[in-house]
Coordinates of C-alpha atoms in Angstrom, one line a residue:
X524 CA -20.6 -2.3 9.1
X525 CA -19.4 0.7 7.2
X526 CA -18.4 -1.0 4.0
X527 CA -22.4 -2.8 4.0
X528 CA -23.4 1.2 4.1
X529 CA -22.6 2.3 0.7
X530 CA -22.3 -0.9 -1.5
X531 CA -22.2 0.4 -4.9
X532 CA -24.7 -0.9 -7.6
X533 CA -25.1 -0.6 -11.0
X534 CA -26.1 -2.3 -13.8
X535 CA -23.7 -3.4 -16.6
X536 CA -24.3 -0.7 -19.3
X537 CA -24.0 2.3 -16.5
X538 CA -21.0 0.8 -14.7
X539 CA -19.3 0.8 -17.9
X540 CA -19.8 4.0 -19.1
X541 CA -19.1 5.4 -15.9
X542 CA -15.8 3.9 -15.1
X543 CA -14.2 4.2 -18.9
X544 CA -12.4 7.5 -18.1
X545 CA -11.0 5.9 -15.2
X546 CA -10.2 2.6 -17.1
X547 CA -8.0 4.5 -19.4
X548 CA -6.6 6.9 -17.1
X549 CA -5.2 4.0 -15.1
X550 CA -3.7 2.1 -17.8
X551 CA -1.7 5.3 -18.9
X552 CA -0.5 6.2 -15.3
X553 CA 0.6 2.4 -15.2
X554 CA 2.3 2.8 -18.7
X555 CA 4.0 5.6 -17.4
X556 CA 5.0 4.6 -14.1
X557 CA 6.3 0.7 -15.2
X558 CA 8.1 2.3 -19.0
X559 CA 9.3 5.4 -17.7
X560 CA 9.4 5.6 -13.8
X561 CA 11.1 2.0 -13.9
X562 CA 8.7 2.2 -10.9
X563 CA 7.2 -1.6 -10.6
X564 CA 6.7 -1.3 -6.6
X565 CA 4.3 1.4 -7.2
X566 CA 2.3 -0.4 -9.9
X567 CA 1.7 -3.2 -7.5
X568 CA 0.9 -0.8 -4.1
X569 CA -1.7 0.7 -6.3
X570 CA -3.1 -2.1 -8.3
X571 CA -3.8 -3.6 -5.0
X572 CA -5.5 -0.9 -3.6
X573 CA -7.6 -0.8 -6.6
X574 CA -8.3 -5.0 -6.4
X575 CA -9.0 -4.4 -2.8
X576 CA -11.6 -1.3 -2.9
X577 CA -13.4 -2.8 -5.9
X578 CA -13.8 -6.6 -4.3
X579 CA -15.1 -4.4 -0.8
X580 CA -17.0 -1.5 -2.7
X581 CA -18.0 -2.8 -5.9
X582 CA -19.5 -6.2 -5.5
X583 CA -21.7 -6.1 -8.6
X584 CA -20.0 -4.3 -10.9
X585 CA -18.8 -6.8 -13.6
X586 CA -16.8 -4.0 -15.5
X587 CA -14.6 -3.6 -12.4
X588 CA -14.4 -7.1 -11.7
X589 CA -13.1 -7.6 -15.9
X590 CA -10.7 -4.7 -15.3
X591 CA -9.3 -6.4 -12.0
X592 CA -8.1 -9.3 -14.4
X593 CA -6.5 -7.3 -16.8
X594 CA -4.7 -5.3 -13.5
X595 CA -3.3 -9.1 -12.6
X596 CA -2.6 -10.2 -15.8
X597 CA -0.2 -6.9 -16.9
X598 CA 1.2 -7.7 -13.6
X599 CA 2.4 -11.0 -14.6
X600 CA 3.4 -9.6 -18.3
X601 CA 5.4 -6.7 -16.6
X602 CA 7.5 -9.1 -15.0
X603 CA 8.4 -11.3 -17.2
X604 CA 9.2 -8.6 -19.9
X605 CA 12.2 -7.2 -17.5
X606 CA 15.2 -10.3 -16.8
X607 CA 16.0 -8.4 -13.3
X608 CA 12.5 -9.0 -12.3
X609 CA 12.5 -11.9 -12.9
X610 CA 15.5 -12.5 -11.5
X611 CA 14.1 -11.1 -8.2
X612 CA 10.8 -12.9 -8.1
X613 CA 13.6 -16.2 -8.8
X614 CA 16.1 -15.0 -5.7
X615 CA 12.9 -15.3 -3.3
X616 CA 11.2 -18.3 -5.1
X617 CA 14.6 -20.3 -4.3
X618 CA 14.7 -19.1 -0.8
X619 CA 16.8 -15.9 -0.4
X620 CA 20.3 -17.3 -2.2
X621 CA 20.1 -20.9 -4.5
X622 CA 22.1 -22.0 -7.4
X623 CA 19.9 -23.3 -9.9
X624 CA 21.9 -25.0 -13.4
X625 CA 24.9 -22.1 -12.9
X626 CA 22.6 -19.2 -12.4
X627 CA 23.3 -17.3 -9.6
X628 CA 20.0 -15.7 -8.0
X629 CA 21.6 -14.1 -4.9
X630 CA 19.5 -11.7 -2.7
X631 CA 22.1 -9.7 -1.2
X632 CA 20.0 -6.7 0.4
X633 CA 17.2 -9.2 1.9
X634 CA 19.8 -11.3 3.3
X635 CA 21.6 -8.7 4.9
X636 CA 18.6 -7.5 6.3
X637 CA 17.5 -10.7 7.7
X638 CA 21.4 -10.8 9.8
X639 CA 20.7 -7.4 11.1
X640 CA 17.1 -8.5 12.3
X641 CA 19.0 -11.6 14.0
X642 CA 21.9 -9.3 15.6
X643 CA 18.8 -7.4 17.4
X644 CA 16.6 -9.7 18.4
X645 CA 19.2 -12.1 19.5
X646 CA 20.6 -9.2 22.0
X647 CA 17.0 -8.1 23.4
X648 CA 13.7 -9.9 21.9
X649 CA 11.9 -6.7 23.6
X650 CA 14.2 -3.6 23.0
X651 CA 16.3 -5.0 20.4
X652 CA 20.1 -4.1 21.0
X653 CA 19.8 -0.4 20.9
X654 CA 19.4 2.5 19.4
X655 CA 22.7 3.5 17.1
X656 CA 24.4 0.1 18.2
X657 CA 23.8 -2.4 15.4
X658 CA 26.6 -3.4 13.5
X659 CA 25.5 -5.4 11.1
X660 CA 22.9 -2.5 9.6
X661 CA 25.9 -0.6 7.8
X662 CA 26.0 -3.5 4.8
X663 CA 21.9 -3.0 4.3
X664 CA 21.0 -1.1 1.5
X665 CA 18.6 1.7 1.8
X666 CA 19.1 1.5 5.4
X667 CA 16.3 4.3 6.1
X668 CA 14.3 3.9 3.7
X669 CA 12.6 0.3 1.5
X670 CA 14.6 -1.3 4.3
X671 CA 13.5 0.5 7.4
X672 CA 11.7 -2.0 9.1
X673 CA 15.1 -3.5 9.3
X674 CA 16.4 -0.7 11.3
X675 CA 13.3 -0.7 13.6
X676 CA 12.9 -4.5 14.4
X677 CA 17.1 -4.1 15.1
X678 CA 17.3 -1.5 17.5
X679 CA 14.5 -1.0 19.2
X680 CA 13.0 -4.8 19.0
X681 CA 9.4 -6.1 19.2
X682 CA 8.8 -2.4 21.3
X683 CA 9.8 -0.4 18.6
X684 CA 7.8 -2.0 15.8
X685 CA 4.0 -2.7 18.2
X686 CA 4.9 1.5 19.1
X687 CA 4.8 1.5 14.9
X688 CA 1.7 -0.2 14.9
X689 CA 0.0 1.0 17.7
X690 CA 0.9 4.7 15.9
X691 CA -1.1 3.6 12.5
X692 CA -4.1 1.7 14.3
X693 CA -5.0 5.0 16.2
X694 CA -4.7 6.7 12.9
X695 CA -6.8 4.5 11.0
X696 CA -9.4 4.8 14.5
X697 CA -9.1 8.2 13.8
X698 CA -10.1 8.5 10.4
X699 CA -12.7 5.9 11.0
X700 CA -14.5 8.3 13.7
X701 CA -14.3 11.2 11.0
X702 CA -16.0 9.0 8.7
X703 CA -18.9 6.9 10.4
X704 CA -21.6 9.3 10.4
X705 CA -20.7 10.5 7.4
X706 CA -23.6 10.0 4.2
X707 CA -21.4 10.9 1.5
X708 CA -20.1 8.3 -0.1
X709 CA -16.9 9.8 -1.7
X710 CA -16.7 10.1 1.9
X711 CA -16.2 7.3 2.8
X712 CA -14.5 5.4 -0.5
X713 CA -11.4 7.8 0.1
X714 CA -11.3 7.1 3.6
X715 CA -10.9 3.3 2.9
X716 CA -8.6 4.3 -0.1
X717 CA -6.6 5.7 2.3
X718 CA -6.3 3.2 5.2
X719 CA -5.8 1.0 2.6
X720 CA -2.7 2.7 1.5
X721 CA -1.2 2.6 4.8
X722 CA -1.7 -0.9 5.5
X723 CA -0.6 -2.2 2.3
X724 CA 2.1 -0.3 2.0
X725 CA 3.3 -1.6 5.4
X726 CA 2.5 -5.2 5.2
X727 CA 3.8 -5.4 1.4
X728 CA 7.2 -3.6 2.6
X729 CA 7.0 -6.0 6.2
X730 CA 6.8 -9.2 4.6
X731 CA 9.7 -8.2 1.3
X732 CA 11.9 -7.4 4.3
X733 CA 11.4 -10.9 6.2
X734 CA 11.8 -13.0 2.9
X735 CA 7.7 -13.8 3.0
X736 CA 7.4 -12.1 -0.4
X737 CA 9.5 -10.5 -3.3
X738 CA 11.0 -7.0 -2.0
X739 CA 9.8 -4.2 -3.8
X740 CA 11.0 -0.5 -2.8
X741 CA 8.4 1.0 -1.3
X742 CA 8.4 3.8 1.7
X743 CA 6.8 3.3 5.2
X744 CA 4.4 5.6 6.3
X745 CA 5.2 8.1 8.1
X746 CA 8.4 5.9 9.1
X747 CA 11.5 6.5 6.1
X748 CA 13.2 8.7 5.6
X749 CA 12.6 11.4 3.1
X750 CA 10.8 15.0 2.7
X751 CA 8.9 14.0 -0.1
X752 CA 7.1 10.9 1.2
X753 CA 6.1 12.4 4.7
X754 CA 4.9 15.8 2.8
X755 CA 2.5 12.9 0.6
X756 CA 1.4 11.3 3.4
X757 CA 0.3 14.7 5.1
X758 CA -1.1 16.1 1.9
X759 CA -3.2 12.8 1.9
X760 CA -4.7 13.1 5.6
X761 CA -5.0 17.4 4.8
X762 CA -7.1 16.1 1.6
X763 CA -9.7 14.0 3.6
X764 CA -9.8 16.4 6.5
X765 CA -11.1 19.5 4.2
X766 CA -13.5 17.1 2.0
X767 CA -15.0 15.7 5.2
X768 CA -15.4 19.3 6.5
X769 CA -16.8 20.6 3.4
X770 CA -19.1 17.8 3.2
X771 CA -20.6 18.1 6.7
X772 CA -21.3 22.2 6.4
X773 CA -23.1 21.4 3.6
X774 CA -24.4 18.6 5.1
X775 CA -25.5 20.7 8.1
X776 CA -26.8 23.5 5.5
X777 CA -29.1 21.0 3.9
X778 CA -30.5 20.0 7.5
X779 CA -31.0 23.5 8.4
X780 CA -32.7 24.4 4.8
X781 CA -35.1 21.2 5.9
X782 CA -36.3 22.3 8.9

């Protein structure tokens, strides 16, 4: 398989030295993001890409594996140290709306959600109940964007969100093809960094809209709505299409040199 190609080894001394600068420059761009962004969804989308390359990419690599904890456990500190995360983490613990010794944890935006999904796929299972003809979708906040699925699942039904799907597999088959016969093996980490993104990012905002998991704001690829996040998502896919170029002409120089 692809991820057997280019398991990374190194012994304890070398994978630390390596991977300090990184160490550090992740723990400032989560201090920055959780204190002064107010940004928690993004902490967890990109902790969880990092857990996920390193437990695929980095089997041996104890440092990684140490830093991994520390990721989980400032995850757990970051929550408690806000009350309205807490709060949410309690509104979905107790089942989208619970009264629990006079304290009110009431998920307003899921639960509205979840009534719109119903409206649709009550009308049309398969097509949902059409385009521009939910009513229930104007008391959903965030309509087009961290609640998006909402909007897809309600008017165009199961159709609408497999056409989603189907969308993002070919993509994914696509960068896979760029990246088989590839030997570099930046190559190929970014490649999986990036179809990693995608997928997260979709199943983490999937499951916060259906009540499987706490909500957290995050955009849809290539889905909400929003300049910014589509122009990211391009620049991401531009990115791996010029370093897979550069790195086959000079993979094709090197051949040519050979022979």
């Amino acid at each position: 398989s692809l991820t057997n190609k280019f398991i990374f080894h190194l012994d304890k001394k070398h994978s630390f030295e390596l991977y300090t600068p990184f160490y550090v420059f992740f723990l400032f761009l989560t201090i920055f993001v959780v204190f002064f962004q107010k940004d928690f969804g993004n902490f967890v989308l990109l902790s969880t890409i990092f857990i996920f390359v390193v437990f695929i990419y980095f089997k041996k690599n104890t440092s990684l594996y140490f830093f991994s904890i520390v990721i989980l456990l400032l995850f757990v500190l970051f929550i408690i140290s806000e009350e309205h995360r807490v709060s949410r983490f309690l509104s979905w613990f107790y089942s989208i709306y619970s009264v629990e010794e006079g304290v009110n944890f009431n998920n307003y935006q899921i639960l509205q959600g979840l009534y719109t999904i119903n409206e649709g796929l009550l009308t049309n299972i398969i097509f949902g109940c059409g385009l521009f003809e939910s009513v229930l979708k104007v008391k959903v906040p965030e309509l087009y964007t961290d609640m998006v699925f909402v909007t897809v699942i309600s008017e165009t039904g199961l159709f609408g969100l497999l056409m989603y799907f189907s969308f993002m597999m070919l993509l994914t088959y696509q960068i896979y093809i760029k990246t088989k016969n590839t030997t570099s093996f930046y190559i190929y980490v970014y490649s999986f960094v990036i179809i990693s993104y995608f997928w997260i990012t979709i199943f983490i905002n999937l499951l916060g809209v259906l009540g499987i998991i706490p909500f957290k704001g995050i955009s849809v690829p290539f889905l909400s709505y929003g300049g910014s996040n589509l122009l990211f998502n391009i620049l991401i896919l531009v990115n791996f299409i010029i370093m897979n170029f550069l790195i086959s002409v000079k993979e094709t120089r090197n051949k040519i040199v050979f022979k």
